[in-house]
Amino acid sequence: MLRTLQTYVCRELLKTFALTAIGLTLTFSLTGGVFNMMRAPVLSAEQTLHLLGFVLPFALTLTLPVAALFSCAMVYGRLAADNEFDACRASGINIHRLLAPAFGLSVVTAAFTFVFANYVLPSSIRNVEALVARDLQKLIVAALNMQGHFKQGPVVVHAGEPPRTEKTAEGATQVWIESAAFMHIENESLLRVGTAHQVVVDFWTDPSTGDPSAQAVMYDIRACDLEQKRLYASEYQPIEPIAVPMFTETKTKWLNLTELLKFQRDPLKFLPIQRQIAKLRTQAREARFYAYAVEQLNGREAVLRLGSLNGRPKYEVRAKRAYHDPLDFRPQLDGVTVKEAMQGYDRVWHAERCSLRVARGFGSDPHIVQLRLSGQVYLINPLDPEQKRVDKPATNLDPVSLPQFILDWEDQVSDLDLLGITQEHIDLAAKGQLPSAPPPSKFNLGGRVENARISTLGALAEQSLEIVGVIHSRLAFSACVLVMLVLAAGLAIIFRGGQLLTAFIISFVPGMVVVVLNIAGRQLSEKPLYHLTGLAIIWSGIGVLALADVVVLSKFLKR
């Protein structure tokens, strides 16, 4: 008889669970709640239909625990309202054994939630990105047709005519833009503007990472460099190739459990941290050159040689005084003489002041050094014997390439050396204890680099704590289903919640307790001072529900 009753309860549970899960999932998916979690450019109708299939794991992860709670409260409440449990007790049947179907449903739901939250959901995110990236050229064409422009790295390209796609001999697809205009923007500053007769965009997949990449090449260029205040023309100019940006933000919550554990062991490999380290490398590279420049100008020869022309230095810079700017570490030169090598002759510049700046180049020369003369600037030109001195306003000299040894030095500096930390710091970061580690060593490249290092280490600590918090939050959320469903069934029996509203309230209260404690604990766990407290709060939800299970089953249910 007991098996018959358990089979009957199990059948009712599964029926109510299935109907509730289908209804909640369709409602949550089709009303756009999950679509708002992802950001993507213009999508075609075909891509939208495919996307709907990838959306379902999002909805199922959230709706199945709710559906299981509601079905337990509804079924056991209805049985209690019909006095079924009174009849079972009168027949000598232990009603606690009738809760076995609820416990079985809780195990299945917990396992499902664990697998989906930790693996299926992150996999769906990647499928969405792959879906959009697979037809990347269609997205660029759609963006040009609808918005009139697209952005690749720091360059924004505007189309003067409708773009077209063409197949190459190898079968790859190219996007062709005729009569284009472009803007080069960095740090919210407009550096260059110009036009191009044609822009050709190629696409390929990086064999090492599998990431889709794009590169645009501009032909027959006429442009204005706003920084240098000069016009230039070029027949061919490639834009620096970039990996296609992620359409879903790179966040900890989109990583699967294996990746979370990997980045917990080595947070330096996490993409947001890698981006900050890349910015720190740029600043360290610049500061290393600035330190070299001041050393040379204050050294034994007191001369700084830059660039190359026919085997000779392009510039030989001398200064009466050379020092670092206290804020950004850039060199400031007073009483400057610059010998500039020209084709077949040299000319000499004199200026009260000169500033050196490392900047991002354009095209084949990615790193350049800019020299700006100011104050009383005049030029000694040996080709003009009658006019020895030509007064000039503040003048920007032609940029030259950054010395190669600076780039070689950067390649030899590891991420740990750049941050001034050791493996001990990484091990402590994996435990959420990086703030208690010894302070990093000084890099002696100025306050700007030191501030960037401190900022990156702070981000590293925050990211490590966040990873630990997300791992505990996911595990606790999956495990709490084991005790939530039994509690919902017990409360439904006590309150005889056969009505829909009563069943909803009974299923809502335990879930609300768990969600509130989980979210509050995870947020606290991301703060160094409250990390352990936050983790304790995350797991306290399970403890509270387990205690409630014991009280309900041992005391109230016996009555």
PDB file of N, CA, C and O in Angstrom, residues 282-291 294 323-332 355-358 444-452:
ATOM      1  N   THR A 282      51.459  49.207 -21.075  1.00  0.00           N
ATOM      2  CA  THR A 282      51.596  50.395 -21.915  1.00  0.00           C
ATOM      3  C   THR A 282      52.200  51.550 -21.116  1.00  0.00           C
ATOM      4  O   THR A 282      53.115  52.241 -21.584  1.00  0.00           O
ATOM      5  N   GLN A 283      51.690  51.763 -19.908  1.00  0.00           N
ATOM      6  CA  GLN A 283      52.210  52.844 -19.083  1.00  0.00           C
ATOM      7  C   GLN A 283      53.643  52.572 -18.652  1.00  0.00           C
ATOM      8  O   GLN A 283      54.476  53.496 -18.609  1.00  0.00           O
ATOM      9  N   ALA A 284      53.966  51.301 -18.336  1.00  0.00           N
ATOM     10  CA  ALA A 284      55.332  50.964 -17.936  1.00  0.00           C
ATOM     11  C   ALA A 284      56.303  51.145 -19.104  1.00  0.00           C
ATOM     12  O   ALA A 284      57.442  51.593 -18.918  1.00  0.00           O
ATOM     13  N   ARG A 285      55.850  50.786 -20.319  1.00  0.00           N
ATOM     14  CA  ARG A 285      56.691  50.965 -21.502  1.00  0.00           C
ATOM     15  C   ARG A 285      57.034  52.448 -21.696  1.00  0.00           C
ATOM     16  O   ARG A 285      58.179  52.819 -21.948  1.00  0.00           O
ATOM     17  N   GLU A 286      56.022  53.295 -21.578  1.00  0.00           N
ATOM     18  CA  GLU A 286      56.248  54.724 -21.738  1.00  0.00           C
ATOM     19  C   GLU A 286      57.192  55.246 -20.651  1.00  0.00           C
ATOM     20  O   GLU A 286      58.139  55.986 -20.932  1.00  0.00           O
ATOM     21  N   ALA A 287      56.908  54.844 -19.391  1.00  0.00           N
ATOM     22  CA  ALA A 287      57.730  55.337 -18.290  1.00  0.00           C
ATOM     23  C   ALA A 287      59.173  54.853 -18.407  1.00  0.00           C
ATOM     24  O   ALA A 287      60.106  55.576 -18.044  1.00  0.00           O
ATOM     25  N   ARG A 288      59.349  53.626 -18.920  1.00  0.00           N
ATOM     26  CA  ARG A 288      60.721  53.116 -19.105  1.00  0.00           C
ATOM     27  C   ARG A 288      61.479  53.971 -20.117  1.00  0.00           C
ATOM     28  O   ARG A 288      62.673  54.263 -19.934  1.00  0.00           O
ATOM     29  N   PHE A 289      60.818  54.389 -21.181  1.00  0.00           N
ATOM     30  CA  PHE A 289      61.474  55.271 -22.154  1.00  0.00           C
ATOM     31  C   PHE A 289      61.765  56.630 -21.532  1.00  0.00           C
ATOM     32  O   PHE A 289      62.846  57.207 -21.747  1.00  0.00           O
ATOM     33  N   TYR A 290      60.831  57.162 -20.757  1.00  0.00           N
ATOM     34  CA  TYR A 290      61.045  58.463 -20.137  1.00  0.00           C
ATOM     35  C   TYR A 290      62.245  58.416 -19.186  1.00  0.00           C
ATOM     36  O   TYR A 290      63.053  59.354 -19.142  1.00  0.00           O
ATOM     37  N   ALA A 291      62.341  57.316 -18.417  1.00  0.00           N
ATOM     38  CA  ALA A 291      63.490  57.176 -17.525  1.00  0.00           C
ATOM     39  C   ALA A 291      64.792  57.113 -18.325  1.00  0.00           C
ATOM     40  O   ALA A 291      65.808  57.736 -17.952  1.00  0.00           O
ATOM     41  N   VAL A 294      65.796  60.719 -19.686  1.00  0.00           N
ATOM     42  CA  VAL A 294      66.406  61.597 -18.679  1.00  0.00           C
ATOM     43  C   VAL A 294      67.797  61.103 -18.304  1.00  0.00           C
ATOM     44  O   VAL A 294      68.725  61.906 -18.094  1.00  0.00           O
ATOM     45  N   TYR A 323      64.363  66.778 -16.482  1.00  0.00           N
ATOM     46  CA  TYR A 323      63.759  66.249 -15.251  1.00  0.00           C
ATOM     47  C   TYR A 323      62.396  65.653 -15.595  1.00  0.00           C
ATOM     48  O   TYR A 323      61.834  65.896 -16.673  1.00  0.00           O
ATOM     49  N   HIS A 324      61.867  64.877 -14.641  1.00  0.00           N
ATOM     50  CA  HIS A 324      60.564  64.237 -14.836  1.00  0.00           C
ATOM     51  C   HIS A 324      59.445  65.122 -14.317  1.00  0.00           C
ATOM     52  O   HIS A 324      59.591  65.778 -13.276  1.00  0.00           O
ATOM     53  N   ASP A 325      58.334  65.110 -15.023  1.00  0.00           N
ATOM     54  CA  ASP A 325      57.125  65.745 -14.505  1.00  0.00           C
ATOM     55  C   ASP A 325      56.660  64.945 -13.287  1.00  0.00           C
ATOM     56  O   ASP A 325      56.558  63.721 -13.352  1.00  0.00           O
ATOM     57  N   PRO A 326      56.364  65.585 -12.168  1.00  0.00           N
ATOM     58  CA  PRO A 326      56.022  64.829 -10.951  1.00  0.00           C
ATOM     59  C   PRO A 326      54.697  64.071 -11.050  1.00  0.00           C
ATOM     60  O   PRO A 326      54.477  63.134 -10.285  1.00  0.00           O
ATOM     61  N   LEU A 327      53.819  64.463 -11.969  1.00  0.00           N
ATOM     62  CA  LEU A 327      52.512  63.822 -12.055  1.00  0.00           C
ATOM     63  C   LEU A 327      52.519  62.620 -12.982  1.00  0.00           C
ATOM     64  O   LEU A 327      52.139  61.521 -12.599  1.00  0.00           O
ATOM     65  N   ASP A 328      52.953  62.821 -14.240  1.00  0.00           N
ATOM     66  CA  ASP A 328      52.860  61.721 -15.211  1.00  0.00           C
ATOM     67  C   ASP A 328      54.211  61.155 -15.624  1.00  0.00           C
ATOM     68  O   ASP A 328      54.273  60.296 -16.504  1.00  0.00           O
ATOM     69  N   PHE A 329      55.323  61.636 -15.017  1.00  0.00           N
ATOM     70  CA  PHE A 329      56.657  61.091 -15.230  1.00  0.00           C
ATOM     71  C   PHE A 329      57.228  61.438 -16.608  1.00  0.00           C
ATOM     72  O   PHE A 329      58.304  60.990 -16.959  1.00  0.00           O
ATOM     73  N   ARG A 330      56.526  62.244 -17.398  1.00  0.00           N
ATOM     74  CA  ARG A 330      57.059  62.607 -18.713  1.00  0.00           C
ATOM     75  C   ARG A 330      58.235  63.565 -18.558  1.00  0.00           C
ATOM     76  O   ARG A 330      58.225  64.434 -17.689  1.00  0.00           O
ATOM     77  N   PRO A 331      59.254  63.451 -19.421  1.00  0.00           N
ATOM     78  CA  PRO A 331      60.422  64.326 -19.303  1.00  0.00           C
ATOM     79  C   PRO A 331      60.089  65.769 -19.698  1.00  0.00           C
ATOM     80  O   PRO A 331      59.325  66.014 -20.642  1.00  0.00           O
ATOM     81  N   GLN A 332      60.672  66.691 -18.967  1.00  0.00           N
ATOM     82  CA  GLN A 332      60.596  68.114 -19.299  1.00  0.00           C
ATOM     83  C   GLN A 332      62.029  68.595 -19.510  1.00  0.00           C
ATOM     84  O   GLN A 332      62.898  68.403 -18.647  1.00  0.00           O
ATOM     85  N   SER A 355      59.164  68.828 -24.878  1.00  0.00           N
ATOM     86  CA  SER A 355      58.505  67.722 -24.179  1.00  0.00           C
ATOM     87  C   SER A 355      58.552  66.483 -25.066  1.00  0.00           C
ATOM     88  O   SER A 355      58.450  66.579 -26.301  1.00  0.00           O
ATOM     89  N   LEU A 356      58.734  65.334 -24.436  1.00  0.00           N
ATOM     90  CA  LEU A 356      58.747  64.045 -25.126  1.00  0.00           C
ATOM     91  C   LEU A 356      57.510  63.269 -24.711  1.00  0.00           C
ATOM     92  O   LEU A 356      57.139  63.243 -23.529  1.00  0.00           O
ATOM     93  N   ARG A 357      56.911  62.604 -25.674  1.00  0.00           N
ATOM     94  CA  ARG A 357      55.707  61.820 -25.369  1.00  0.00           C
ATOM     95  C   ARG A 357      55.681  60.570 -26.230  1.00  0.00           C
ATOM     96  O   ARG A 357      55.877  60.631 -27.446  1.00  0.00           O
ATOM     97  N   VAL A 358      55.449  59.417 -25.579  1.00  0.00           N
ATOM     98  CA  VAL A 358      55.233  58.168 -26.299  1.00  0.00           C
ATOM     99  C   VAL A 358      53.756  58.080 -26.646  1.00  0.00           C
ATOM    100  O   VAL A 358      52.897  58.263 -25.785  1.00  0.00           O
ATOM    101  N   ASN A 444      59.836  51.888  -9.476  1.00  0.00           N
ATOM    102  CA  ASN A 444      60.660  53.071  -9.720  1.00  0.00           C
ATOM    103  C   ASN A 444      60.471  53.637 -11.129  1.00  0.00           C
ATOM    104  O   ASN A 444      61.431  54.019 -11.801  1.00  0.00           O
ATOM    105  N   LEU A 445      59.233  53.702 -11.575  1.00  0.00           N
ATOM    106  CA  LEU A 445      58.930  54.301 -12.873  1.00  0.00           C
ATOM    107  C   LEU A 445      57.875  55.398 -12.739  1.00  0.00           C
ATOM    108  O   LEU A 445      57.085  55.633 -13.645  1.00  0.00           O
ATOM    109  N   GLY A 446      57.854  56.050 -11.603  1.00  0.00           N
ATOM    110  CA  GLY A 446      56.973  57.193 -11.450  1.00  0.00           C
ATOM    111  C   GLY A 446      55.657  56.863 -10.781  1.00  0.00           C
ATOM    112  O   GLY A 446      55.236  55.704 -10.684  1.00  0.00           O
ATOM    113  N   GLY A 447      54.988  57.927 -10.309  1.00  0.00           N
ATOM    114  CA  GLY A 447      53.731  57.767  -9.586  1.00  0.00           C
ATOM    115  C   GLY A 447      52.607  57.222 -10.427  1.00  0.00           C
ATOM    116  O   GLY A 447      51.748  56.481  -9.929  1.00  0.00           O
ATOM    117  N   ARG A 448      52.580  57.551 -11.725  1.00  0.00           N
ATOM    118  CA  ARG A 448      51.476  57.077 -12.569  1.00  0.00           C
ATOM    119  C   ARG A 448      51.501  55.558 -12.689  1.00  0.00           C
ATOM    120  O   ARG A 448      50.465  54.900 -12.605  1.00  0.00           O
ATOM    121  N   VAL A 449      52.682  54.979 -12.882  1.00  0.00           N
ATOM    122  CA  VAL A 449      52.797  53.522 -12.980  1.00  0.00           C
ATOM    123  C   VAL A 449      52.479  52.877 -11.635  1.00  0.00           C
ATOM    124  O   VAL A 449      51.796  51.845 -11.576  1.00  0.00           O
ATOM    125  N   GLU A 450      52.959  53.475 -10.541  1.00  0.00           N
ATOM    126  CA  GLU A 450      52.681  52.896  -9.221  1.00  0.00           C
ATOM    127  C   GLU A 450      51.186  52.914  -8.923  1.00  0.00           C
ATOM    128  O   GLU A 450      50.632  51.950  -8.379  1.00  0.00           O
ATOM    129  N   ASN A 451      50.511  53.997  -9.284  1.00  0.00           N
ATOM    130  CA  ASN A 451      49.063  54.057  -9.076  1.00  0.00           C
ATOM    131  C   ASN A 451      48.343  53.011  -9.916  1.00  0.00           C
ATOM    132  O   ASN A 451      47.369  52.384  -9.465  1.00  0.00           O
ATOM    133  N   ALA A 452      48.828  52.812 -11.154  1.00  0.00           N
ATOM    134  CA  ALA A 452      48.212  51.800 -12.018  1.00  0.00           C
ATOM    135  C   ALA A 452      48.446  50.404 -11.461  1.00  0.00           C
ATOM    136  O   ALA A 452      47.565  49.538 -11.537  1.00  0.00           O
TER     137      ALA A 452
END
